[in-house]
PDB file of C-alpha atoms in Angstrom:
ATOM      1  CA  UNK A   1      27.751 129.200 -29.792  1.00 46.00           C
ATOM      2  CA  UNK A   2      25.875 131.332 -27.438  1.00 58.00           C
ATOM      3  CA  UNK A   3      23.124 133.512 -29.176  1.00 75.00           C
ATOM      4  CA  UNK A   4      22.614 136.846 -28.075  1.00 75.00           C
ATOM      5  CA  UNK A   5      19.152 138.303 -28.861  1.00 82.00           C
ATOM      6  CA  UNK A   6      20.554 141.356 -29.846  1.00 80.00           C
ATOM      7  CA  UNK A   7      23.771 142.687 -30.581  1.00 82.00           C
ATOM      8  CA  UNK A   8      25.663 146.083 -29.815  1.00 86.00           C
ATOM      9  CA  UNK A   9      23.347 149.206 -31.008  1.00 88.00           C
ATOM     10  CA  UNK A  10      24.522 152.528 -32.149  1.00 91.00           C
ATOM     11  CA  UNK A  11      22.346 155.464 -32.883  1.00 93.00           C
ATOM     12  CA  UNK A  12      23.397 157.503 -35.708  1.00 92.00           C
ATOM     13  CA  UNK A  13      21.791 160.698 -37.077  1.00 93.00           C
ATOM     14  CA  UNK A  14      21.932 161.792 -40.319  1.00 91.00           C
ATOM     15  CA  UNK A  15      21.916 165.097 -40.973  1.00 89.00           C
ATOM     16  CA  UNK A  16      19.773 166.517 -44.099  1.00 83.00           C
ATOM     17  CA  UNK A  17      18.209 170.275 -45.615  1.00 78.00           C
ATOM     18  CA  UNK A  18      14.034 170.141 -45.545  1.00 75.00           C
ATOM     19  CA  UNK A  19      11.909 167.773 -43.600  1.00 75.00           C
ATOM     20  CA  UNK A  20      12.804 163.977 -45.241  1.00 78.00           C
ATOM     21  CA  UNK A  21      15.982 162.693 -46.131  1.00 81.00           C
ATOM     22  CA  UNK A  22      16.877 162.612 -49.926  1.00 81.00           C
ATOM     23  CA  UNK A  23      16.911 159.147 -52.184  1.00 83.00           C
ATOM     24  CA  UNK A  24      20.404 159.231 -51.840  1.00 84.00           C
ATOM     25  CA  UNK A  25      19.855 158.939 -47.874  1.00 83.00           C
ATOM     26  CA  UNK A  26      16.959 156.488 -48.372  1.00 82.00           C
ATOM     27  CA  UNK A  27      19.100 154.137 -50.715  1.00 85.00           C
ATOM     28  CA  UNK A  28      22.087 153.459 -48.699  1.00 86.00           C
ATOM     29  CA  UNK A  29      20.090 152.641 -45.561  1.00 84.00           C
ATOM     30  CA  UNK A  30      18.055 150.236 -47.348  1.00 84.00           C
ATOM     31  CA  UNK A  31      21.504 148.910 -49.219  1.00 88.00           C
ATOM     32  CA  UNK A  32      22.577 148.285 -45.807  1.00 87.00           C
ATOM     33  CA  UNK A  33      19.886 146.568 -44.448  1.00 86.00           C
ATOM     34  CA  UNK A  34      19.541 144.510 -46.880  1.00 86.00           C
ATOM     35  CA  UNK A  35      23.090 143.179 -47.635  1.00 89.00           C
ATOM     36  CA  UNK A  36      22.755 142.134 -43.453  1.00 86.00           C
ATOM     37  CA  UNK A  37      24.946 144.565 -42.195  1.00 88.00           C
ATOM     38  CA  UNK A  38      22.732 146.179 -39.853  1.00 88.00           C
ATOM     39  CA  UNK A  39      19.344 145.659 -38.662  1.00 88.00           C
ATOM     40  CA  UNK A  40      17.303 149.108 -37.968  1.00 88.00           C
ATOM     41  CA  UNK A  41      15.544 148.564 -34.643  1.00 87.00           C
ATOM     42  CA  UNK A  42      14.085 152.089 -33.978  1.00 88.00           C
ATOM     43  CA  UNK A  43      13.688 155.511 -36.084  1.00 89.00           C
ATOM     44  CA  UNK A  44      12.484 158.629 -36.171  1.00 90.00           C
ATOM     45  CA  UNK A  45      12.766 162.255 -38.120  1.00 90.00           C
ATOM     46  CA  UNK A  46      13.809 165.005 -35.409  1.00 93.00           C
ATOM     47  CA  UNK A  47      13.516 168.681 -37.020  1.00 92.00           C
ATOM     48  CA  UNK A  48      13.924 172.090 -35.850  1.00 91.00           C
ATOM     49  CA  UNK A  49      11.766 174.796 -36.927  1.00 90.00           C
ATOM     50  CA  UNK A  50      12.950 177.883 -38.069  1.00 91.00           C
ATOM     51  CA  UNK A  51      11.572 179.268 -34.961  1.00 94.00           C
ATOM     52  CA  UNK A  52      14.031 176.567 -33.074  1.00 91.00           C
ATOM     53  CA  UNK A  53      11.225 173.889 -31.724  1.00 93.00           C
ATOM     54  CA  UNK A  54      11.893 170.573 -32.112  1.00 93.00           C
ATOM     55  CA  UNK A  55       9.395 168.168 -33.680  1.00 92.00           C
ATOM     56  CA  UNK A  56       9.454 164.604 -34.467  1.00 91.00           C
ATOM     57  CA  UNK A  57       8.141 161.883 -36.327  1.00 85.00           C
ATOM     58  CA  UNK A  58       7.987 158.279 -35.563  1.00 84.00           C
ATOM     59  CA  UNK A  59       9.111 156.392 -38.676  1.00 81.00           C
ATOM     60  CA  UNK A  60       7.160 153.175 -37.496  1.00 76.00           C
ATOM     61  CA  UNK A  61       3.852 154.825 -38.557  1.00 68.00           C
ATOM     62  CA  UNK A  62       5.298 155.728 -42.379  1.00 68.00           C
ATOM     63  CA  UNK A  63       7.869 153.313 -42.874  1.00 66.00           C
ATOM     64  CA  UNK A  64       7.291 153.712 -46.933  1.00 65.00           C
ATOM     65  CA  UNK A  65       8.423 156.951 -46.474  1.00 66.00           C
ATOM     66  CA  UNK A  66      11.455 156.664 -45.160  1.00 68.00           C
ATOM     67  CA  UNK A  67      12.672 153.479 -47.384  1.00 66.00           C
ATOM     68  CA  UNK A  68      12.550 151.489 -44.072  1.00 73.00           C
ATOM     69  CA  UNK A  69       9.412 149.665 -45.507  1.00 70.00           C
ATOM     70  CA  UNK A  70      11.688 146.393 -44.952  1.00 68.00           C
ATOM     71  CA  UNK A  71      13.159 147.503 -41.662  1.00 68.00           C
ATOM     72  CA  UNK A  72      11.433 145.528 -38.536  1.00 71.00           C
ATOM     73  CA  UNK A  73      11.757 147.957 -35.905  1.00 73.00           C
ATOM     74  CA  UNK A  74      10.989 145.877 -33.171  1.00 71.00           C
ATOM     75  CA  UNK A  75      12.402 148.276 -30.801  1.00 75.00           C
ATOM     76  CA  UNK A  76      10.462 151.288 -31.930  1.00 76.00           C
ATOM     77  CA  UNK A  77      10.735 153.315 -28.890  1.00 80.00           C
ATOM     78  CA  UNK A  78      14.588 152.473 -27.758  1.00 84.00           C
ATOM     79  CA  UNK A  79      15.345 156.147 -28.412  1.00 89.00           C
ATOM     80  CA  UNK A  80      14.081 158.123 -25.350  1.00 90.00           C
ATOM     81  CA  UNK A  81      12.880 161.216 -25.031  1.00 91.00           C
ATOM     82  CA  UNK A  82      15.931 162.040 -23.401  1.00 93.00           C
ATOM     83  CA  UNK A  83      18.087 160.807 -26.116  1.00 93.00           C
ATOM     84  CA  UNK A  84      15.841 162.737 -28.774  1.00 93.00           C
ATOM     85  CA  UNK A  85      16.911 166.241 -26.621  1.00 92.00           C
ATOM     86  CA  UNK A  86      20.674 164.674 -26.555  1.00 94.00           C
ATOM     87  CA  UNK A  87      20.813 164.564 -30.837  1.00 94.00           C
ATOM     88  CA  UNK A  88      18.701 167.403 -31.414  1.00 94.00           C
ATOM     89  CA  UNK A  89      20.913 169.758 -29.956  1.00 93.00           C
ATOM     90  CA  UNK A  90      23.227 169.658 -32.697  1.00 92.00           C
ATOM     91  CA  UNK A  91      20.333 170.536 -35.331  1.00 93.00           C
ATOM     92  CA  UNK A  92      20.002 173.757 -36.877  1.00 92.00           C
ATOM     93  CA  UNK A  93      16.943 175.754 -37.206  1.00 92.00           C
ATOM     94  CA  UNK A  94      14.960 175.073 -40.760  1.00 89.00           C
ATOM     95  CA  UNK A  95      17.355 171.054 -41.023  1.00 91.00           C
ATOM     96  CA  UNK A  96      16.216 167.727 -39.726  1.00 91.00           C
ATOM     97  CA  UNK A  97      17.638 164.357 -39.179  1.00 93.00           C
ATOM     98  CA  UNK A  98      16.643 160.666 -38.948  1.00 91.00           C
ATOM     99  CA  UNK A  99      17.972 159.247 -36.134  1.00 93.00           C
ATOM    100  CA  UNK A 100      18.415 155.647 -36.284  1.00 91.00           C
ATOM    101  CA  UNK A 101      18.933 153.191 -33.746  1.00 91.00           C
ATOM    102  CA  UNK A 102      21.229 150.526 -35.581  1.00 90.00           C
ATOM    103  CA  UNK A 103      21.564 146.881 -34.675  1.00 88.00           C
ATOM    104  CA  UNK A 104      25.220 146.139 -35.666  1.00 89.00           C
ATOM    105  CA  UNK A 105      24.842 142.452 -36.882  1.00 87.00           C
ATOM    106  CA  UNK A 106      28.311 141.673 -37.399  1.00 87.00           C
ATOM    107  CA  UNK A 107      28.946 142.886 -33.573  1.00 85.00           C
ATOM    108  CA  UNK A 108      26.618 140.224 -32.935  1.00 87.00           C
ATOM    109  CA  UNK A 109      28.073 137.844 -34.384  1.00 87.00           C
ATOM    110  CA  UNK A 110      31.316 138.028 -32.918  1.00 87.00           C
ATOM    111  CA  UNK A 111      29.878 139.021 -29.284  1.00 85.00           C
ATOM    112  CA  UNK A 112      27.605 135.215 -29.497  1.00 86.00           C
ATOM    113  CA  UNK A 113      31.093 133.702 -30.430  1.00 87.00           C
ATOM    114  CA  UNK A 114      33.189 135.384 -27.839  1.00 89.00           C
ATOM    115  CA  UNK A 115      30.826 134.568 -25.494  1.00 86.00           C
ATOM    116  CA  UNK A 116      30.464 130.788 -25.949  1.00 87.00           C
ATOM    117  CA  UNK A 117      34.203 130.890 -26.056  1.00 90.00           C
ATOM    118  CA  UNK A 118      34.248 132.353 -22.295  1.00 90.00           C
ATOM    119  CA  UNK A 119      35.604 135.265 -23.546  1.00 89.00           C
ATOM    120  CA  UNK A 120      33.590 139.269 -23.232  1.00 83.00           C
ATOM    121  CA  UNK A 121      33.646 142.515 -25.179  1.00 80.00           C
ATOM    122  CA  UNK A 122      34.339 144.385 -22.254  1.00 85.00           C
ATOM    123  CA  UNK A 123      34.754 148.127 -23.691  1.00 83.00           C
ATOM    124  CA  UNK A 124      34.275 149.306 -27.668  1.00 82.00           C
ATOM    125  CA  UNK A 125      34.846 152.906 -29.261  1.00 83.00           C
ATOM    126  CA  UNK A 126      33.781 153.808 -32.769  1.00 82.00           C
ATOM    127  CA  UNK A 127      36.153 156.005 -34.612  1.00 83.00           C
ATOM    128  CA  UNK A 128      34.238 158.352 -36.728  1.00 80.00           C
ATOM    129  CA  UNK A 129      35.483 157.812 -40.031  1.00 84.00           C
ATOM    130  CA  UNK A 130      36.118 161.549 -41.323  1.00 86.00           C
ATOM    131  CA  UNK A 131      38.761 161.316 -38.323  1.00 89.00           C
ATOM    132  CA  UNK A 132      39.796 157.728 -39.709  1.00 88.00           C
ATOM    133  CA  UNK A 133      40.373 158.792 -43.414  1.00 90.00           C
ATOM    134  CA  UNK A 134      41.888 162.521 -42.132  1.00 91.00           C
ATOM    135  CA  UNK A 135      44.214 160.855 -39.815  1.00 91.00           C
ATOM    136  CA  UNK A 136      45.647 158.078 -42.901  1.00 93.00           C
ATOM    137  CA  UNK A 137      46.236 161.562 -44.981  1.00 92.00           C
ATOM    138  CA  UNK A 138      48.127 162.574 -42.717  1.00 92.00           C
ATOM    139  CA  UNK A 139      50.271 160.030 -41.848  1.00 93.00           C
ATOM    140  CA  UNK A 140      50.845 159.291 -45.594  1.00 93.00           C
ATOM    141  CA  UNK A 141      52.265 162.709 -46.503  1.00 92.00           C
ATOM    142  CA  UNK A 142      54.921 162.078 -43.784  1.00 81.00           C
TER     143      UNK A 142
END
C-alpha cells in the first residue's frame, strides 16, 4: 500500500450566535475526532463585529477552549489569510464561526490504496447534505 502523508482536506465553518461555539458544537467535533473519522489539522474562530470587522483567533494557542485539546494541528496555519476573507464573507455582523481545516481520514485511506493499486482520485465533489436529505424527500413523495 502506498501511504500518503496526508489525505484530502476540507475546510468547514460552522456557523454559531456570540464569540465561541456552544458544547453542543464542541462535543461533536471532539466525537469525531476521536472515533478516527477526521483529523483537525488547522483552526481558528473568525467573528464579525457588530460594526462589521473581522477578527480572529487562532485555536492553536487555546485549544482547551475550543474542545480541540486532543486535536494535533500540525498544520496550524493551512488556512490563509486569503481563505479567512473567502469564509468570512458569509458571516453576519455580531456571529462567528470556527473554521476548521479537516483531514478526511477515510479519504486517506482509500486514496493510499488506490494509489498502490495504480489507480488516482482524479476529481471529488462533496454534496452538502441539507441538499442530500432535501433531494431524497423529494424523490420519495413522487
Amino acid at each position: 500500500m502506498s501511504d500518503l502523508e496526508y489525505g484530502p482536506v476540507e475546510f468547514v465553518l460552522v456557523g454559531f450566535q456570540g464569540e465561541a461555539p456552544d458544547p453542543g458544537v464542541v462535543d461533536a467535533v471532539r466525537e469525531l475526532v476521536h472515533e478516527g473519522a477526521v483529523r483537525i489539522i488547522d483552526a481558528l474562530v473568525i467573528s464579525r463585529t457588530i460594526e462589521g470587522d473581522i477578527e480572529t483567533i487562532e485555536v492553536e494557542d487555546s485549544t482547551n477552549a475550543y474542545g480541540l485539546e486532543d486535536a494535533e494541528l500540525d498544520l496550524s496555519g493551512l488556512a490563509a489569510d486569503e481563505d479567512i476573507e473567502y469564509f468570512a464573507e458569509s458571516l453576519e455582523p455580531g456571529t462567528s464561526a470556527e473554521l476548521l481545516v479537516v483531514e478526511l481520514l477515510w479519504a486517506k485511506k482509500l486514496a493510499s490504496r488506490l494509489a498502490a493499486s495504480g489507480g488516482v482520485v482524479l476529481a471529488s465533489e462533496r454534496i452538502p447534505a441539507p441538499i442530500v436529505n432535501e433531494v431524497v424527500a423529494t424523490a420519495r413523495q413522487e
